[in-house]
């Protein structure tokens, strides 16, 4: 029976352009757009232009200019006057500027757009401050960054696709729940569900058999998205592939269970589509699919773990970015996803109305 | 436990409540093997709920069901194998082809391989639908979809076939095709339970009829039995002659249960005195019978007499 159900549902999926679009094409477009934007954007390992002015013969200014020129993240540009530095920043010709007053007791002026978002301004401001400090304080005070125990360092700087691929895989992977719910809704509307219940098969088996194909479709979807990420976009997998598979299986289980829960709530396919889309988008936003949770306030970061999306993204981040990540390291993420999925499934089964 | 002499379908005290609402009260029915039995009633009468319980789709609140001697509640697997359900809706996947649909529904009954292919072929033959089987169902006409809907219920060769309003929305040609299919299945020994709110279908196809209304079976029997028991032929008499005599004759006839229309037309219905008595009264008053027209009583009249409303009325 399971084989027949799989053949039927795969046949239906292949003819459903809307479902194919939302499960495969749309996430790919989002990955391509977001990945390309940030791959080519200011956060890539390209030096950011910074203007500097200091008076001729000023030793402090020369030291800072030397440190700035040596810093890998910046391209120093010496200006002819303090006013030129300010104009260069005002016209966005440079990202920021430093004006070194020849008076050693005077403050060093950091010219930067204070109205820019903190997420954009903060790192630049902090980095330039560090460059200035590094030029002025003794070498003994220098700081070296290291990952804590249990947190493997990245193989290289995390690429934009290491963020964009899992974010969209999780966001659109959970949209599988909508496909599950509307499919069950359609079977009820068309009377097919009555035909299934009339067959000499246990009701629970009918329900499980209806869900199995979507589990397989979900695995194919994630395989397609991560495979494309690796082969087409050059996304690296720093951890083990088995850990990647474990997180993916748990995610698909959770998404299919959520679909069952949606279906048990009932309503027309249109109602399910509207309600489910909103719920899934909100969950995706809270979980960090749109904006990484690391950039959110602490409270929002905690709230992000109240939805499975947050755990799935944490798991994927560890697998894709941190070297040495294996099954053991993703146990919390997998456990949370399986836990969410089991709760969804329990409520879904309890509320599912076979005889509606 | 199978008792070979048992009816195809036996219902005892069967009922279904949805919360405080009773959809079906308490039904007792026997449908003999090889019989075509109609459940006739308006929308909301409880036909579909009864059929759903019979097919094992809905769990009864009370009572029990036997299919060919097997109690559905105690051995649902064995009972369901003997039942084929043709739902009221076009219960098919419109995006799939007829063949893909039938393969899937056949697999639900454990059919596979050559047996499944053979059954699909036979079912399509029975409903006269062997062309375009590889095309998507959504390209079919309404009648073709209805026939394919029936074919999907025949794949496992059920001993009891339940058809729930199988001709809703089909053209006359397809309706005739469906009628032929039902007759052929009945002639082949299949027990048929046929739900409809079309009076003429019950009269044309079924050996016996149960009239349902408000969740109850209010009468059952053959069509002639129901008509004879609950109605009789109607007669219209046109009166002529002296107006005073016509008026007196009309008064006398109406006192006996007839009704007067347009001043000179007497309607002699089921509750009126006999025709001979009415005509005798007319002649006694000096009036003249200009014309007599008779209308044969039908199941529709019986339904009207039993429920007080026409079958097509909404409940």
XYZ file of C-alpha atoms in Angstrom:
671
model
C 0.000 0.000 0.000
C 2.789 2.411 0.951
C 4.386 1.943 -2.458
C 1.082 2.764 -4.180
C 0.622 5.879 -2.064
C 4.148 7.051 -2.846
C 3.616 6.487 -6.577
C 0.338 8.384 -6.407
C 1.703 11.349 -4.452
C 4.856 11.654 -6.541
C 2.641 11.607 -9.641
C 0.486 14.367 -8.152
C 3.500 16.430 -7.108
C 5.062 16.254 -10.549
C 1.857 17.733 -11.994
C 1.498 20.400 -9.307
C 3.465 23.375 -10.557
C 2.607 25.449 -7.506
C 4.010 22.878 -5.104
C 7.121 22.327 -7.230
C 7.644 26.062 -7.329
C 7.352 26.564 -3.573
C 9.371 23.465 -2.657
C 12.206 23.663 -5.171
C 12.315 26.727 -7.420
C 11.459 29.481 -4.957
C 14.048 28.555 -2.309
C 16.657 28.292 -5.032
C 15.845 31.806 -6.238
C 16.026 33.145 -2.669
C 19.349 31.395 -2.082
C 20.732 32.795 -5.298
C 19.578 36.348 -4.549
C 20.549 36.506 -0.871
C 23.742 34.550 -1.362
C 24.843 36.762 -4.243
C 23.990 39.998 -2.441
C 26.051 39.181 0.614
C 28.759 37.336 -1.265
C 29.418 40.475 -3.297
C 28.518 42.947 -0.552
C 30.649 44.862 1.956
C 30.906 41.901 4.336
C 32.906 39.861 1.860
C 36.667 39.700 2.547
C 37.246 42.851 0.536
C 39.124 45.788 2.070
C 36.815 48.657 2.990
C 38.048 52.133 2.015
C 38.848 54.416 4.965
C 40.155 57.976 4.643
C 42.784 59.340 7.060
C 44.374 62.742 7.612
C 47.240 63.622 9.906
C 49.605 66.540 9.996
C 52.984 66.201 8.395
C 55.565 65.107 10.958
C 52.910 63.876 13.436
C 54.351 60.621 14.829
C 51.024 59.526 16.343
C 49.253 60.048 13.034
C 51.932 58.201 11.140
C 51.684 55.228 13.524
C 47.923 55.026 13.089
C 48.180 55.378 9.301
C 50.747 52.571 9.315
C 48.484 50.294 11.383
C 45.539 51.080 9.110
C 47.535 50.248 6.006
C 48.606 46.954 7.593
C 45.065 45.965 8.677
C 43.724 43.345 6.209
C 40.157 44.608 6.254
C 40.837 48.198 5.255
C 42.148 50.175 2.287
C 43.622 53.395 3.645
C 43.326 56.604 1.625
C 45.239 59.660 2.805
C 43.271 62.894 2.477
C 44.688 66.404 2.068
C 42.672 67.941 4.922
C 40.243 67.106 7.733
C 37.440 68.601 5.653
C 38.233 66.305 2.735
C 37.956 63.297 5.064
C 34.520 64.447 6.169
C 33.405 65.084 2.559
C 34.593 61.652 1.444
C 32.495 60.021 4.178
C 29.520 62.285 3.459
C 29.539 61.264 -0.220
C 29.997 57.560 0.621
C 33.307 57.553 -1.232
C 34.744 55.843 1.855
C 33.102 53.876 4.649
C 34.631 55.982 7.443
C 37.453 58.388 8.128
C 40.023 59.242 10.794
C 41.180 62.795 11.531
C 44.301 62.802 13.749
C 44.748 66.116 15.502
C 48.426 67.016 15.870
C 47.706 67.916 19.491
C 48.377 64.596 21.265
C 45.875 65.473 23.993
C 43.078 66.127 21.524
C 40.579 63.400 20.655
C 40.993 61.442 17.445
C 37.961 62.098 15.260
C 36.222 59.021 13.824
C 34.053 60.248 10.945
C 31.193 57.802 10.413
C 27.471 58.042 9.654
C 26.002 57.801 13.147
C 22.513 57.313 11.674
C 23.571 54.091 9.945
C 22.101 50.869 11.448
C 24.054 49.639 14.428
C 24.560 46.276 12.694
C 26.420 48.051 9.882
C 28.123 50.825 11.865
C 29.097 48.866 15.005
C 31.587 46.392 13.502
C 33.299 49.141 11.470
C 33.483 51.491 14.416
C 34.824 48.730 16.662
C 37.389 47.578 14.116
C 38.735 51.091 13.495
C 38.933 51.728 17.229
C 40.920 48.519 17.552
C 43.281 49.592 14.765
C 43.926 52.901 16.519
C 44.460 51.187 19.898
C 46.755 48.602 18.333
C 48.885 51.438 16.907
C 49.152 53.258 20.214
C 49.368 50.596 22.966
C 52.242 48.197 23.625
C 52.249 44.845 21.793
C 51.824 42.995 25.120
C 48.187 44.149 25.257
C 47.214 42.625 21.950
C 44.260 40.253 21.929
C 44.050 36.927 20.088
C 40.578 35.469 19.385
C 39.987 31.730 19.931
C 36.854 29.495 19.877
C 35.829 28.046 23.264
C 36.088 24.284 23.891
C 33.429 22.314 22.019
C 32.938 25.023 19.431
C 35.027 24.130 16.413
C 36.547 27.032 14.553
C 35.376 27.689 11.003
C 37.388 26.249 8.145
C 37.412 29.776 6.735
C 35.240 32.842 7.160
C 31.586 31.689 6.834
C 30.468 32.387 3.293
C 27.173 34.018 2.384
C 25.914 30.729 0.943
C 26.679 28.925 4.202
C 24.063 31.241 5.691
C 21.647 31.630 2.756
C 21.343 27.935 1.854
C 20.332 26.620 5.297
C 18.171 29.675 6.030
C 16.077 29.107 2.921
C 16.218 25.336 3.190
C 14.697 25.618 6.678
C 12.157 28.293 5.692
C 10.918 26.449 2.608
C 11.484 23.012 4.098
C 8.822 23.823 6.661
C 6.483 24.908 3.863
C 6.169 21.179 3.253
C 3.706 21.340 6.156
C 1.368 23.373 3.961
C 1.605 20.833 1.154
C 0.731 18.042 3.608
C -2.217 19.950 5.074
C -3.715 21.047 1.759
C -3.285 17.573 0.314
C -5.254 16.028 3.180
C -7.806 18.847 2.863
C -8.166 18.155 -0.856
C -8.728 14.440 -0.227
C -11.513 15.316 2.176
C -13.113 17.823 -0.184
C -13.104 15.468 -3.152
C -14.443 12.475 -1.228
C -11.262 10.462 -1.786
C -10.811 10.337 1.984
C -14.186 8.538 2.296
C -13.017 6.042 -0.290
C -9.810 5.476 1.676
C -11.729 4.955 4.919
C -14.006 2.453 3.161
C -10.999 0.334 2.172
C -10.049 -2.647 4.354
C -7.111 -0.814 5.925
C -6.687 0.433 9.496
C -7.405 4.138 9.800
C -4.084 4.869 11.447
C -2.342 3.123 8.593
C -4.250 5.214 6.076
C -3.070 8.351 7.835
C 0.562 7.256 8.168
C 0.593 6.083 4.552
C -0.675 9.505 3.500
C 2.259 11.172 5.273
C 5.128 8.901 4.221
C 5.420 10.275 0.659
C 5.835 13.799 2.021
C 8.649 12.647 4.267
C 10.441 11.363 1.171
C 9.604 14.512 -0.798
C 11.039 16.617 2.040
C 14.273 14.645 2.005
C 14.543 15.069 -1.759
C 13.871 18.800 -1.371
C 16.621 19.320 1.219
C 18.983 17.075 -0.712
C 18.350 19.168 -3.802
C 18.885 22.492 -1.993
C 22.049 21.479 -0.121
C 23.368 19.615 -3.169
C 22.868 22.717 -5.288
C 24.498 24.776 -2.561
C 27.622 22.624 -2.638
C 27.861 21.941 -6.361
C 26.652 25.228 -7.818
C 27.334 27.843 -5.152
C 30.474 26.312 -3.687
C 29.026 26.070 -0.184
C 31.412 24.279 2.164
C 30.365 21.633 4.684
C 32.902 21.993 7.494
C 31.350 19.247 9.684
C 30.345 15.690 8.871
C 27.800 14.795 6.206
C 26.133 12.356 8.626
C 25.402 15.265 10.977
C 23.929 17.212 8.044
C 21.707 14.228 7.197
C 20.630 13.854 10.840
C 19.502 17.481 11.099
C 17.722 17.217 7.747
C 15.824 14.048 8.676
C 14.730 15.611 11.961
C 13.632 18.781 10.148
C 11.520 16.856 7.626
C 9.912 14.782 10.398
C 9.060 18.002 12.223
C 7.641 19.670 9.076
C 5.440 16.680 8.157
C 4.140 16.490 11.742
C 3.347 20.191 11.625
C 1.423 19.541 8.401
C -0.642 16.914 10.186
C -1.346 19.422 12.953
C -2.467 22.031 10.393
C -4.717 19.441 8.726
C -6.255 18.511 12.072
C -7.209 22.118 12.693
C -9.336 21.845 9.555
C -10.795 24.450 7.254
C -10.781 24.742 3.487
C -7.588 24.431 1.476
C -7.639 28.189 0.925
C -7.996 28.846 4.665
C -5.235 26.372 5.424
C -3.002 28.029 2.825
C -3.533 31.511 4.216
C -3.297 30.563 7.880
C -0.381 28.186 7.383
C 1.635 30.637 5.287
C 1.400 33.319 7.956
C 2.298 30.918 10.753
C 5.258 29.500 8.834
C 6.578 32.924 7.862
C 6.376 34.174 11.455
C 8.103 31.022 12.670
C 10.772 31.506 10.002
C 11.383 35.120 10.975
C 11.570 34.296 14.690
C 13.839 31.342 13.991
C 16.328 33.460 12.057
C 15.593 32.453 8.469
C 15.306 36.084 7.341
C 17.743 37.776 9.720
C 20.321 35.637 11.543
C 19.432 35.255 15.220
C 22.945 36.362 16.144
C 22.034 39.852 14.973
C 18.827 39.949 17.053
C 18.453 41.301 20.598
C 19.048 38.751 23.351
C 15.323 38.343 24.104
C 14.521 37.688 20.450
C 17.374 35.205 20.234
C 15.793 33.289 23.111
C 12.335 33.480 21.529
C 13.834 32.091 18.333
C 14.453 28.818 20.128
C 10.730 28.512 20.853
C 10.221 27.530 17.213
C 11.865 24.571 15.478
C 13.358 26.820 12.795
C 15.823 28.283 15.316
C 17.092 24.857 16.366
C 17.349 23.661 12.780
C 19.415 26.714 11.811
C 21.693 26.307 14.820
C 22.277 22.691 13.831
C 22.965 23.554 10.212
C 25.296 26.422 11.167
C 27.369 24.073 13.306
C 27.540 21.462 10.555
C 28.311 23.859 7.721
C 30.674 26.310 9.419
C 32.391 24.616 12.362
C 35.074 22.060 11.650
C 34.786 18.778 13.505
C 31.017 18.917 13.940
C 29.654 15.367 14.060
C 26.458 13.673 15.174
C 27.242 14.313 18.864
C 27.464 18.062 18.331
C 24.041 18.281 16.635
C 22.217 16.128 19.190
C 20.608 19.202 20.834
C 19.280 20.480 17.493
C 18.124 17.046 16.345
C 16.578 16.331 19.749
C 14.681 19.612 19.734
C 13.379 19.048 16.200
C 12.276 15.501 17.017
C 10.668 16.802 20.217
C 8.770 19.549 18.384
C 7.744 17.032 15.717
C 6.490 14.533 18.263
C 4.407 17.165 20.056
C 2.956 18.332 16.707
C 2.196 14.721 15.744
C 0.546 13.940 19.090
C -1.785 16.920 18.878
C -2.308 16.301 15.160
C -3.419 12.706 15.714
C -5.540 13.628 18.740
C -7.384 16.375 16.892
C -7.561 14.746 13.465
C -11.175 14.121 12.493
C -11.237 10.953 10.421
C -14.989 11.089 9.922
C -15.431 14.738 9.032
C -18.717 -15.639 11.281
C -20.328 -15.988 7.854
C -23.877 -17.240 7.493
C -24.523 -17.978 3.825
C -28.269 -17.495 4.100
C -27.866 -14.018 5.508
C -29.008 -10.950 3.557
C -26.495 -8.877 1.658
C -27.034 -6.067 4.144
C -28.724 -6.134 7.527
C -29.118 -3.054 9.694
C -30.570 -3.150 13.172
C -31.215 -0.097 15.325
C -28.636 1.811 13.302
C -28.267 5.463 14.260
C -25.843 8.340 14.312
C -25.739 11.475 16.452
C -23.479 14.464 15.910
C -23.472 16.084 19.309
C -27.047 16.936 20.162
C -28.180 16.533 16.545
C -29.509 13.169 15.422
C -28.588 12.577 11.783
C -30.047 9.080 11.682
C -32.493 7.858 14.321
C -32.769 4.089 14.398
C -32.928 2.117 11.189
C -33.840 -1.533 10.679
C -33.403 -2.812 7.136
C -32.647 -6.000 5.244
C -31.345 -5.939 1.677
C -31.432 -9.354 0.059
C -28.488 -10.636 -1.931
C -28.676 -9.665 -5.573
C -31.306 -7.062 -4.820
C -31.158 -3.427 -5.925
C -32.394 -1.386 -3.007
C -33.010 2.364 -3.108
C -32.641 4.799 -0.258
C -34.900 7.617 -1.379
C -35.205 10.957 0.304
C -34.531 14.665 0.069
C -31.201 16.258 0.878
C -30.578 16.040 4.600
C -32.761 12.971 5.048
C -29.838 10.937 6.378
C -29.109 8.852 3.285
C -25.414 9.693 3.035
C -24.885 9.197 6.777
C -26.583 5.797 6.544
C -24.465 4.851 3.555
C -21.308 6.090 5.254
C -22.027 3.867 8.253
C -22.755 0.975 5.928
C -19.403 1.446 4.163
C -17.490 1.691 7.441
C -16.605 5.340 6.856
C -18.621 6.637 9.806
C -18.881 4.857 13.147
C -22.497 4.385 14.253
C -23.624 5.817 17.569
C -25.932 2.827 18.047
C -27.034 -0.347 16.341
C -25.137 -2.767 14.160
C -24.483 -3.669 10.547
C -23.987 -7.014 8.868
C -22.509 -7.347 5.406
C -23.206 -10.810 3.928
C -23.419 -12.177 7.443
C -20.262 -10.474 8.755
C -20.734 -7.907 11.466
C -18.924 -4.746 10.404
C -18.145 -3.614 13.946
C -16.481 -6.856 15.025
C -14.657 -7.741 11.799
C -14.326 -4.565 9.736
C -11.588 -5.919 7.480
C -13.611 -8.938 6.303
C -16.780 -6.896 5.954
C -15.168 -4.019 4.060
C -13.635 -6.374 1.505
C -17.176 -7.260 0.474
C -18.286 -3.637 0.075
C -17.618 -1.241 -2.768
C -18.350 2.431 -2.178
C -19.083 4.947 -4.895
C -19.156 8.271 -3.048
C -21.450 11.110 -3.993
C -18.441 13.277 -4.869
C -16.147 12.538 -7.803
C -13.712 10.842 -5.454
C -10.782 10.750 -7.842
C -7.463 12.508 -8.292
C -8.220 14.773 -11.229
C -4.544 15.412 -11.970
C -3.869 11.705 -12.461
C -4.989 9.541 -15.347
C -7.825 7.026 -15.065
C -5.289 4.206 -15.008
C -3.236 5.823 -12.234
C -6.374 6.356 -10.167
C -7.550 2.787 -10.591
C -4.093 1.371 -9.854
C -4.007 3.304 -6.600
C -7.520 2.408 -5.459
C -6.982 -1.218 -6.457
C -3.805 -1.358 -4.374
C -5.828 -0.303 -1.319
C -7.638 -3.646 -1.657
C -4.412 -5.602 -2.014
C -4.635 -5.976 -5.793
C -1.389 -5.876 -7.730
C 0.350 -7.007 -10.892
C -1.588 -8.947 -13.519
C -4.652 -9.297 -11.287
C -4.870 -5.543 -10.826
C -4.437 -4.938 -14.561
C -7.173 -7.469 -15.326
C -9.575 -5.943 -12.785
C -8.931 -2.452 -14.108
C -9.689 -3.648 -17.611
C -12.898 -5.369 -16.494
C -14.112 -2.421 -14.443
C -13.538 -0.019 -17.316
C -15.408 -2.438 -19.585
C -18.375 -2.540 -17.207
C -18.722 1.252 -17.171
C -17.977 1.580 -20.899
C -14.851 3.627 -20.446
C -11.914 1.975 -22.131
C -10.804 4.953 -24.190
C -8.613 7.825 -23.016
C -7.567 5.916 -19.903
C -4.123 7.513 -19.980
C -5.456 11.060 -20.035
C -5.841 13.151 -16.902
C -9.258 12.780 -15.313
C -9.713 16.550 -15.317
C -10.047 16.389 -19.108
C -13.052 14.035 -18.838
C -16.695 15.091 -19.137
C -18.858 15.015 -16.009
C -20.470 11.764 -17.135
C -17.139 10.075 -17.785
C -15.920 11.092 -14.328
C -19.071 9.619 -12.776
C -18.529 6.351 -14.617
C -14.886 6.219 -13.595
C -16.032 6.920 -10.031
C -18.145 3.768 -10.262
C -15.317 1.762 -11.828
C -13.084 2.580 -8.858
C -15.666 0.975 -6.571
C -15.820 -2.221 -8.632
C -12.153 -3.156 -8.785
C -12.216 -5.662 -5.946
C -15.471 -7.252 -7.149
C -17.566 -6.295 -4.135
C -20.605 -8.387 -3.250
C -22.342 -5.234 -2.027
C -22.050 -2.051 -4.066
C -23.098 1.216 -2.464
C -23.861 4.053 -4.871
C -24.431 7.457 -3.304
C -26.294 9.744 -5.728
C -24.332 8.406 -8.717
C -26.078 10.461 -11.409
C -25.877 13.949 -9.918
C -24.944 16.453 -12.609
C -24.638 14.050 -15.554
C -26.141 14.311 -19.029
C -28.971 11.958 -20.078
C -26.662 9.786 -22.163
C -24.285 9.186 -19.284
C -27.231 8.636 -16.958
C -28.513 5.870 -19.239
C -25.031 4.387 -19.325
C -24.928 4.376 -15.515
C -28.391 2.782 -15.400
C -27.201 0.031 -17.750
C -24.171 -0.544 -15.542
C -26.300 -0.832 -12.408
C -28.698 -3.250 -14.099
C -25.816 -5.369 -15.388
C -24.262 -5.537 -11.925
C -27.570 -6.475 -10.340
C -28.114 -9.163 -12.982
C -24.649 -10.496 -12.182
C -25.727 -10.972 -8.567
C -24.266 -7.885 -6.920
C -26.306 -6.482 -4.057
C -26.825 -2.796 -4.708
C -27.722 -0.049 -2.279
C -28.610 2.990 -4.343
C -29.093 6.365 -2.713
C -30.952 8.972 -4.715
C -33.326 11.856 -4.513
C -34.502 11.204 -8.064
C -37.821 9.368 -7.824
C -37.659 8.076 -11.386
C -34.287 6.404 -10.769
C -35.637 4.462 -7.824
C -38.675 3.415 -9.854
C -36.636 2.436 -12.908
C -33.780 0.576 -11.229
C -34.642 -0.734 -7.832
C -36.499 -3.792 -6.619
C -37.373 -2.162 -3.319
C -37.299 1.331 -1.912
C -36.905 2.761 1.574
C -38.189 6.305 1.886
C -36.111 8.325 4.334
C -36.981 11.625 5.897
C -35.455 13.453 8.853
C -33.142 10.556 9.689
C -35.838 7.875 9.678
C -37.099 5.227 7.295
C -40.750 6.164 7.060
C -41.789 3.438 4.614
C -40.241 0.634 2.630
C -41.307 -1.920 0.068
C -41.576 -2.359 -3.673
C -42.672 0.677 -5.658
C -46.176 -0.796 -6.343
C -46.510 -1.656 -2.641
C -45.608 1.862 -1.553
C -47.884 3.476 -4.124
C -50.772 1.181 -3.250
C -50.320 1.632 0.473
C -49.976 5.377 0.548
C -51.754 6.807 -2.505
C -54.131 6.045 -5.307
C -54.725 7.277 -8.829
C -56.050 10.817 -9.121
C -59.002 11.905 -11.290
C -60.001 15.317 -12.619
C -63.682 15.786 -13.509
C -64.921 18.782 -15.484
C -68.520 19.661 -14.637
C -71.092 21.285 -16.996
C -74.795 22.038 -17.234
C -76.968 24.275 -15.068
C -74.738 26.493 -12.912
C -76.849 25.914 -9.821
C -76.603 22.161 -10.340
C -72.822 22.439 -10.850
C -72.502 24.425 -7.627
C -74.551 21.892 -5.676
C -72.636 18.947 -7.155
C -69.337 20.636 -6.289
C -70.412 21.227 -2.698
C -71.407 17.593 -2.335
C -68.150 16.343 -3.852
C -66.036 18.636 -1.708
C -67.851 17.426 1.378
C -66.626 13.961 0.369
C -62.986 15.015 0.152
C -62.715 16.323 -3.422
C -61.308 19.768 -4.138
C -62.735 22.346 -6.563
C -60.565 24.344 -8.996
C -61.789 27.178 -11.284
C -65.448 26.709 -10.424
C -65.940 23.549 -12.484
C -62.914 21.249 -12.073
C -63.128 18.632 -9.363
C -59.922 16.978 -8.165
C -60.562 13.505 -6.742
C -57.496 12.657 -4.699
C -56.373 9.820 -2.435
C -58.425 11.091 0.485
C -61.645 11.512 -1.525
C -64.595 9.135 -1.675
C -64.559 6.593 -4.516
C -64.987 7.775 -8.122
C -68.310 5.971 -8.602
C -69.749 7.636 -5.515
C -68.628 11.089 -6.684
C -70.085 10.641 -10.207
C -73.325 9.323 -8.727
C -73.590 12.459 -6.568
C -72.978 14.731 -9.593
C -75.770 13.092 -11.571
C -78.129 13.292 -8.611
C -77.600 17.055 -8.488
C -78.463 17.382 -12.200
C -75.007 18.423 -13.299
C -73.203 16.928 -16.309
C -69.732 15.293 -16.459
C -68.066 17.007 -19.458
C -64.633 15.341 -19.245
C -62.766 12.897 -17.034
C -58.960 12.710 -16.903
C -57.051 10.266 -14.749
C -53.467 10.482 -13.449
C -51.734 7.276 -12.332
C -50.338 7.506 -8.820
C -46.547 7.459 -8.584
C -43.871 7.156 -5.976
C -43.822 10.952 -5.924
C -47.444 10.941 -4.750
C -46.601 8.355 -2.116
C -43.690 10.479 -0.909
C -45.936 13.535 -0.773
C -48.548 11.598 1.163
C -45.951 10.280 3.601
C -43.986 13.462 4.239
C -46.391 16.250 3.341
C -43.913 17.803 0.909
C -42.405 17.226 -2.498
C -39.137 15.270 -2.730
C -37.146 18.088 -4.302
C -38.034 20.497 -1.494
C -35.116 21.449 0.697
C -35.454 20.026 4.210
